[in-house]
Short mmCIF file of C-alpha atoms and ligand atoms in Angstrom, two decimals:
data_model
loop_
_atom_site.label_atom_id
_atom_site.label_comp_id
_atom_site.label_asym_id
_atom_site.label_seq_id
_atom_site.Cartn_x
_atom_site.Cartn_y
_atom_site.Cartn_z
CA UNK V 1 0.00 0.00 0.00
CA UNK V 2 1.22 3.50 -0.76
CA UNK V 3 -0.58 5.66 1.82
CA UNK V 4 -3.52 4.84 4.09
CA UNK V 5 -5.86 7.43 2.50
CA UNK V 6 -5.36 5.86 -0.94
CA UNK V 7 -6.65 2.45 0.17
CA UNK V 8 -10.03 2.79 -1.61
CA UNK V 9 -8.46 3.94 -4.88
CA UNK V 10 -6.00 1.05 -4.81
CA UNK V 11 -8.87 -1.34 -4.17
CA UNK V 12 -10.78 -0.03 -7.21
CA UNK V 13 -7.69 -0.25 -9.39
CA UNK V 14 -7.00 -3.78 -8.16
CA UNK V 15 -10.50 -4.82 -9.21
CA UNK V 16 -10.13 -3.53 -12.77
CA UNK V 17 -6.60 -4.89 -12.86
CA UNK V 18 -7.72 -8.39 -11.85
CA UNK V 19 -10.63 -8.32 -14.32
CA UNK V 20 -8.26 -7.38 -17.16
CA UNK V 21 -10.13 -4.09 -17.58
CA UNK V 22 -7.14 -1.90 -16.81
CA UNK V 23 -7.27 0.98 -19.27
CA UNK V 24 -4.14 1.64 -21.36
CA UNK V 25 -4.23 5.37 -20.63
CA UNK V 26 -4.67 6.26 -16.97
CA UNK V 27 -4.84 9.83 -15.73
CA UNK V 28 -4.49 10.57 -12.02
CA UNK V 29 -5.68 13.99 -11.07
CA UNK V 30 -5.20 15.64 -7.69
CA UNK V 31 -3.47 18.40 -5.84
CA UNK V 32 0.18 18.45 -4.89
CA UNK V 33 1.12 16.36 -1.86
CA UNK V 34 -1.63 13.76 -2.11
CA UNK V 35 0.46 10.79 -3.30
CA UNK V 36 -0.05 10.60 -7.08
CA UNK V 37 3.62 9.92 -7.80
CA UNK V 38 3.85 7.05 -5.33
CA UNK V 39 0.61 5.64 -6.72
CA UNK V 40 1.73 5.62 -10.38
CA UNK V 41 5.15 4.23 -9.44
CA UNK V 42 3.47 1.38 -7.62
CA UNK V 43 1.06 0.77 -10.50
CA UNK V 44 3.92 0.72 -12.99
CA UNK V 45 5.80 -1.78 -10.83
CA UNK V 46 2.67 -3.94 -10.52
CA UNK V 47 2.15 -3.86 -14.30
CA UNK V 48 5.73 -5.03 -14.78
CA UNK V 49 5.73 -7.56 -11.91
CA UNK V 50 5.55 -11.25 -12.87
CA UNK V 51 3.25 -12.18 -9.97
CA UNK V 52 1.43 -9.10 -8.63
CA UNK V 53 -1.23 -9.29 -5.97
CA UNK V 54 -3.82 -6.82 -7.27
CA UNK V 55 -1.88 -3.61 -7.74
CA UNK V 56 0.80 -4.70 -5.26
CA UNK V 57 4.04 -5.79 -6.90
CA UNK V 58 5.51 -8.96 -5.32
CA UNK V 59 8.85 -7.32 -4.57
CA UNK V 60 10.69 -10.58 -5.29
CA UNK V 61 10.69 -11.31 -9.01
CA UNK V 62 13.29 -10.22 -11.55
CA UNK V 63 11.11 -7.27 -12.70
CA UNK V 64 10.61 -6.08 -9.13
CA UNK V 65 14.35 -6.29 -8.51
CA UNK V 66 15.00 -4.22 -11.63
CA UNK V 67 12.43 -1.67 -10.46
CA UNK V 68 13.99 -1.50 -7.01
CA UNK V 69 17.33 -0.80 -8.67
CA UNK V 70 15.63 1.81 -10.88
CA UNK V 71 16.89 0.07 -14.01
CA UNK V 72 13.84 -1.71 -15.48
CA UNK V 73 14.21 -1.42 -19.27
CA UNK V 74 10.42 -1.56 -19.81
CA UNK V 75 9.62 1.42 -17.61
CA UNK V 76 10.13 4.95 -18.81
CA UNK V 77 9.69 8.06 -16.72
CA UNK V 78 9.40 11.30 -18.68
CA UNK V 79 11.47 13.87 -16.84
CA UNK V 80 10.47 17.50 -17.05
CA UNK V 81 13.32 19.77 -17.91
CA UNK V 82 12.34 23.38 -17.51
CA UNK V 83 8.74 24.51 -17.59
CA UNK V 84 7.19 22.24 -20.18
CA UNK V 85 7.09 18.79 -21.72
CA UNK V 86 7.97 19.16 -25.38
CA UNK V 87 7.16 17.21 -28.52
CA UNK V 88 10.59 15.58 -28.52
CA UNK V 89 9.88 14.07 -25.11
CA UNK V 90 6.66 12.54 -26.45
CA UNK V 91 8.43 11.24 -29.58
CA UNK V 92 10.79 9.42 -27.22
CA UNK V 93 7.70 7.92 -25.57
CA UNK V 94 6.28 6.69 -28.91
CA UNK V 95 9.65 5.25 -29.83
CA UNK V 96 9.89 3.45 -26.48
CA UNK V 97 6.34 2.08 -26.84
CA UNK V 98 6.92 0.79 -30.37
CA UNK V 99 9.78 -1.52 -29.44
CA UNK V 100 9.20 -4.94 -27.95
CA UNK V 101 9.53 -5.42 -24.23
CA UNK V 102 12.88 -6.54 -22.84
CA UNK V 103 11.20 -8.71 -20.20
CA UNK V 104 8.55 -10.18 -22.55
CA UNK V 105 5.69 -8.42 -20.82
CA UNK V 106 4.20 -4.97 -20.40
CA UNK V 107 5.86 -1.65 -21.06
CA UNK V 108 4.90 1.36 -18.97
CA UNK V 109 5.43 5.09 -19.43
CA UNK V 110 4.93 7.57 -16.60
CA UNK V 111 4.36 11.23 -17.41
CA UNK V 112 4.03 13.36 -14.29
CA UNK V 113 2.50 16.83 -14.45
CA UNK V 114 1.25 16.05 -17.95
CA UNK V 115 -0.63 19.39 -18.11
CA UNK V 116 2.83 20.84 -18.78
CA UNK V 117 2.81 19.32 -22.27
CA UNK V 118 2.99 21.82 -25.09
CA UNK V 119 0.18 21.68 -27.67
CA UNK V 120 2.47 19.86 -30.10
CA UNK V 121 3.41 17.38 -27.38
CA UNK V 122 -0.25 16.76 -26.51
CA UNK V 123 -1.04 16.13 -30.18
CA UNK V 124 1.81 13.66 -30.43
CA UNK V 125 0.65 11.87 -27.30
CA UNK V 126 -2.88 11.72 -28.70
CA UNK V 127 -1.66 9.40 -31.47
CA UNK V 128 -0.28 6.98 -28.89
CA UNK V 129 -3.55 7.14 -26.95
CA UNK V 130 -5.71 6.67 -30.05
CA UNK V 131 -3.92 3.60 -31.29
CA UNK V 132 -3.34 1.54 -28.17
CA UNK V 133 -1.17 -1.53 -28.42
CA UNK V 134 -1.64 -4.49 -26.14
CA UNK V 135 0.69 -4.56 -23.13
CA UNK V 136 1.45 -0.85 -23.40
CA UNK V 137 0.39 1.48 -20.60
CA UNK V 138 0.54 5.22 -20.09
CA UNK V 139 0.26 6.50 -16.53
CA UNK V 140 -0.26 10.25 -16.31
CA UNK V 141 -0.53 12.57 -13.33
CA UNK V 142 -1.76 16.12 -13.22
CA UNK V 143 -2.59 18.86 -10.74
CA UNK V 144 -4.52 20.81 -13.38
CA UNK V 145 -6.52 18.67 -15.78
CA UNK V 146 -8.47 21.75 -16.93
CA UNK V 147 -5.30 22.72 -18.80
CA UNK V 148 -5.37 19.46 -20.78
CA UNK V 149 -7.02 19.25 -24.20
CA UNK V 150 -10.43 17.55 -24.18
CA UNK V 151 -9.12 15.08 -26.76
CA UNK V 152 -6.56 13.77 -24.25
CA UNK V 153 -9.07 13.68 -21.40
CA UNK V 154 -11.61 11.73 -23.42
CA UNK V 155 -9.11 8.98 -24.20
CA UNK V 156 -7.95 8.39 -20.66
CA UNK V 157 -9.49 6.62 -17.74
CA UNK V 158 -9.54 9.29 -15.09
CA UNK V 159 -9.10 8.85 -11.34
CA UNK V 160 -9.35 11.69 -8.86
CA UNK V 161 -6.75 11.23 -6.15
CA UNK V 162 -7.54 12.91 -2.86
CA UNK V 163 -7.45 12.46 0.88
CA UNK V 164 -10.95 11.15 1.42
CA UNK V 165 -10.33 10.34 5.06
CA UNK V 166 -8.61 13.19 6.89
CA UNK V 167 -8.30 11.14 10.06
CA UNK V 168 -5.95 8.72 8.32
CA UNK V 169 -3.80 11.63 7.13
CA UNK V 170 -3.76 13.06 10.64
CA UNK V 171 -2.70 9.71 12.10
CA UNK V 172 -0.07 9.26 9.43
CA UNK V 173 1.40 12.70 10.21
CA UNK V 174 1.32 11.88 13.92
CA UNK V 175 3.38 8.77 13.14
CA UNK V 176 6.00 11.16 11.71
CA UNK V 177 5.88 13.14 14.98
CA UNK V 178 4.18 16.05 13.21
CA UNK V 179 1.40 17.07 15.56
CA UNK V 180 1.32 20.34 17.40
CA UNK V 181 1.08 23.08 14.81
CA UNK V 182 -2.08 25.21 14.84
CA UNK V 183 -2.13 25.33 11.01
CA UNK V 184 -1.75 21.61 10.42
CA UNK V 185 -5.41 20.93 9.66
CA UNK V 186 -5.24 23.33 6.69
CA UNK V 187 -3.01 20.76 4.96
CA UNK V 188 -4.65 17.47 5.88
CA UNK V 189 -5.56 17.15 2.21
CA UNK V 190 -1.88 17.46 1.25
CA UNK V 191 -0.06 15.34 3.84
CA UNK V 192 3.01 14.73 1.67
CA UNK V 193 3.54 18.47 1.39
CA UNK V 194 3.90 18.59 5.17
CA UNK V 195 6.24 15.60 5.07
CA UNK V 196 8.36 17.38 2.45
CA UNK V 197 8.60 20.41 4.74
CA UNK V 198 9.72 18.14 7.55
CA UNK V 199 12.39 16.56 5.37
CA UNK V 200 13.61 19.97 4.23
CA UNK V 201 13.55 21.18 7.86
CA UNK V 202 11.05 23.87 6.91
CA UNK V 203 8.32 23.18 9.46
CA UNK V 204 9.62 25.94 11.74
CA UNK V 205 9.69 28.37 8.81
CA UNK V 206 6.08 27.54 7.95
CA UNK V 207 5.17 28.02 11.59
CA UNK V 208 6.86 31.42 11.55
CA UNK V 209 4.87 32.35 8.44
CA UNK V 210 1.73 31.45 10.34
CA UNK V 211 2.71 33.71 13.23
CA UNK V 212 3.48 36.55 10.82
CA UNK V 213 0.12 36.06 9.13
CA UNK V 214 -1.74 36.23 12.43
CA UNK V 215 0.09 39.35 13.59
CA UNK V 216 0.61 41.19 10.35
CA UNK V 217 0.80 44.90 11.08
CA UNK V 218 2.33 47.75 9.23
CA UNK V 219 5.63 49.00 10.60
CA UNK V 220 6.87 45.59 11.69
CA UNK V 221 10.31 44.55 10.65
CA UNK V 222 9.50 42.11 7.88
CA UNK V 223 13.05 40.96 7.20
CA UNK V 224 12.59 37.51 8.80
CA UNK V 225 9.45 37.01 6.73
CA UNK V 226 11.22 38.14 3.57
CA UNK V 227 14.11 35.77 4.30
CA UNK V 228 11.79 32.78 4.56
CA UNK V 229 9.93 33.60 1.35
CA UNK V 230 13.14 34.35 -0.54
CA UNK V 231 14.52 30.94 0.38
CA UNK V 232 11.53 29.14 -1.08
CA UNK V 233 9.13 31.04 -3.33
CA UNK V 234 6.56 28.23 -2.94
CA UNK V 235 6.00 29.48 0.58
CA UNK V 236 4.37 32.69 -0.68
CA UNK V 237 1.31 30.60 -1.46
CA UNK V 238 1.34 29.18 2.07
CA UNK V 239 1.69 32.62 3.61
CA UNK V 240 -1.24 33.90 1.53
CA UNK V 241 -3.32 30.89 2.51
CA UNK V 242 -2.69 31.68 6.18
CA UNK V 243 -3.77 35.29 5.73
CA UNK V 244 -6.81 34.25 3.73
CA UNK V 245 -7.87 31.87 6.51
CA UNK V 246 -7.33 34.68 9.00
CA UNK V 247 -9.65 36.93 7.01
CA UNK V 248 -12.33 34.23 6.83
CA UNK V 249 -12.27 33.96 10.61
CA UNK V 250 -12.56 37.74 10.93
CA UNK V 251 -15.55 37.68 8.58
CA UNK V 252 -17.25 35.07 10.76
CA UNK V 253 -16.57 37.18 13.84
CA UNK V 254 -18.12 40.31 12.39
CA UNK V 255 -15.89 41.95 9.77
CA UNK V 256 -18.14 43.64 7.20
CA UNK V 257 -18.27 41.97 3.82
CA UNK V 258 -16.90 44.89 1.77
CA UNK V 259 -13.79 45.09 3.95
CA UNK V 260 -13.41 41.35 3.67
CA UNK V 261 -13.59 41.45 -0.12
CA UNK V 262 -11.16 44.36 -0.38
CA UNK V 263 -8.72 42.54 1.89
CA UNK V 264 -8.93 39.34 -0.15
CA UNK V 265 -8.42 41.44 -3.29
CA UNK V 266 -5.28 43.05 -1.81
CA UNK V 267 -4.05 39.58 -0.94
CA UNK V 268 -4.65 38.28 -4.46
CA UNK V 269 -2.74 41.22 -5.90
CA UNK V 270 0.13 40.63 -3.51
CA UNK V 271 0.26 36.96 -4.50
CA UNK V 272 0.20 37.72 -8.22
CA UNK V 273 2.90 40.36 -7.89
CA UNK V 274 5.15 38.19 -5.79
CA UNK V 275 4.93 35.27 -8.19
CA UNK V 276 4.95 37.16 -11.49
CA UNK V 277 6.92 40.38 -11.09
CA UNK V 278 10.64 39.83 -11.48
CA UNK V 279 12.79 41.81 -9.10
CA UNK V 280 9.81 42.78 -6.94
CA UNK V 281 10.64 44.74 -3.83
CA UNK V 282 9.25 42.15 -1.45
CA UNK V 283 9.62 44.11 1.83
CA UNK V 284 7.71 46.98 0.25
CA UNK V 285 5.03 44.66 -1.18
CA UNK V 286 4.51 43.06 2.26
CA UNK V 287 4.40 46.44 3.92
CA UNK V 288 1.73 47.57 1.44
CA UNK V 289 -0.26 44.40 2.04
CA UNK V 290 -0.08 44.94 5.79
CA UNK V 291 -1.27 48.50 5.29
CA UNK V 292 -4.24 47.42 3.14
CA UNK V 293 -5.21 44.75 5.63
CA UNK V 294 -5.03 47.16 8.52
CA UNK V 295 -7.42 49.58 6.88
ZN1 ZN P 1 7.31 -8.91 -8.78
#
C-alpha cells in the first residue's frame, strides 16, 4: 500500500486490474502532496511484476528487482526539464512504446504533471492514446486537468486522487511526529507536502509564516518574513493561505463583507505580484499588504 488514505483507490484499481479491464491510458488527477507519484510508481511496478497481488508488486521477481534498482528497461519516466514537456519528449515515448519489451511483458510510461505538455506534445501523445497496443500502458498525473485538451481527457481513464479520510492523514502525520502546529489541519488534504517540509527542515519556517500572518501589522520589521519567502518562493502561497484563513475567521466574527472582499483582493494582488513580477521589492510589497489589511 502507498498511503492509508489511498486504500479505496487502490482497491478499485485492483479490481479492474484483476478483471483485465485496466485501461491503457490512466490519468491521475489531484493536488500536490496527495500521493499521485507514489501511486503511479506502484502501478507501474505492478504492471511489470511477474506475480502481482492486485496492484501490489511482489517485490521478489526479476522485474521487481530491476524496479527496485531503478533500471527496469520496460519502464520509462518522462522527466520534465524546464517549464514544459515538449514534442521531442513525447516522440521518445512513442519510440519506447513501439519496441518490444525486454522482459517479454508490459511496457509502462509515466508522465508526471502532464498538463505541462505543449500543444504539439499533446497532439503527439494523442496518437499513442488513439492507437493503443496491447501490453502498453501510459500513466499520467496532473494537478490541473483543466489545462489538458479535451481530446486527451476523453481517451484516458480518469481517477481523482484525494485524501478522502482526513483522520488517516492526521494519524499518518502523527506517526512522523508532526502534531502540534495550529495550522496543520489546513493541509490534511496534502499530507506529503507537510512531510516534504519536515524533510527539508522547513516546518519551523512555515510556523513562523503562520505567526506573521496572524500578527501582520504595518511597521513591523518584515526581514525575517522576507528571508523565509526568498529561500523558497513556494512558501508565498502558504503565507497567503494563512492570511486568507485569518480573514475568513474575521468575517465570521463580524468583519463587514466589503472590507473582507477588499482585503482578499489586496491579498490576491500581492500573490500575483510576488509570483509574477521579477525583481519585486518584497519588503515593500509586504508592507503595502499589511497597510491594506489594517485599513
Ligand atoms: Zn514482482
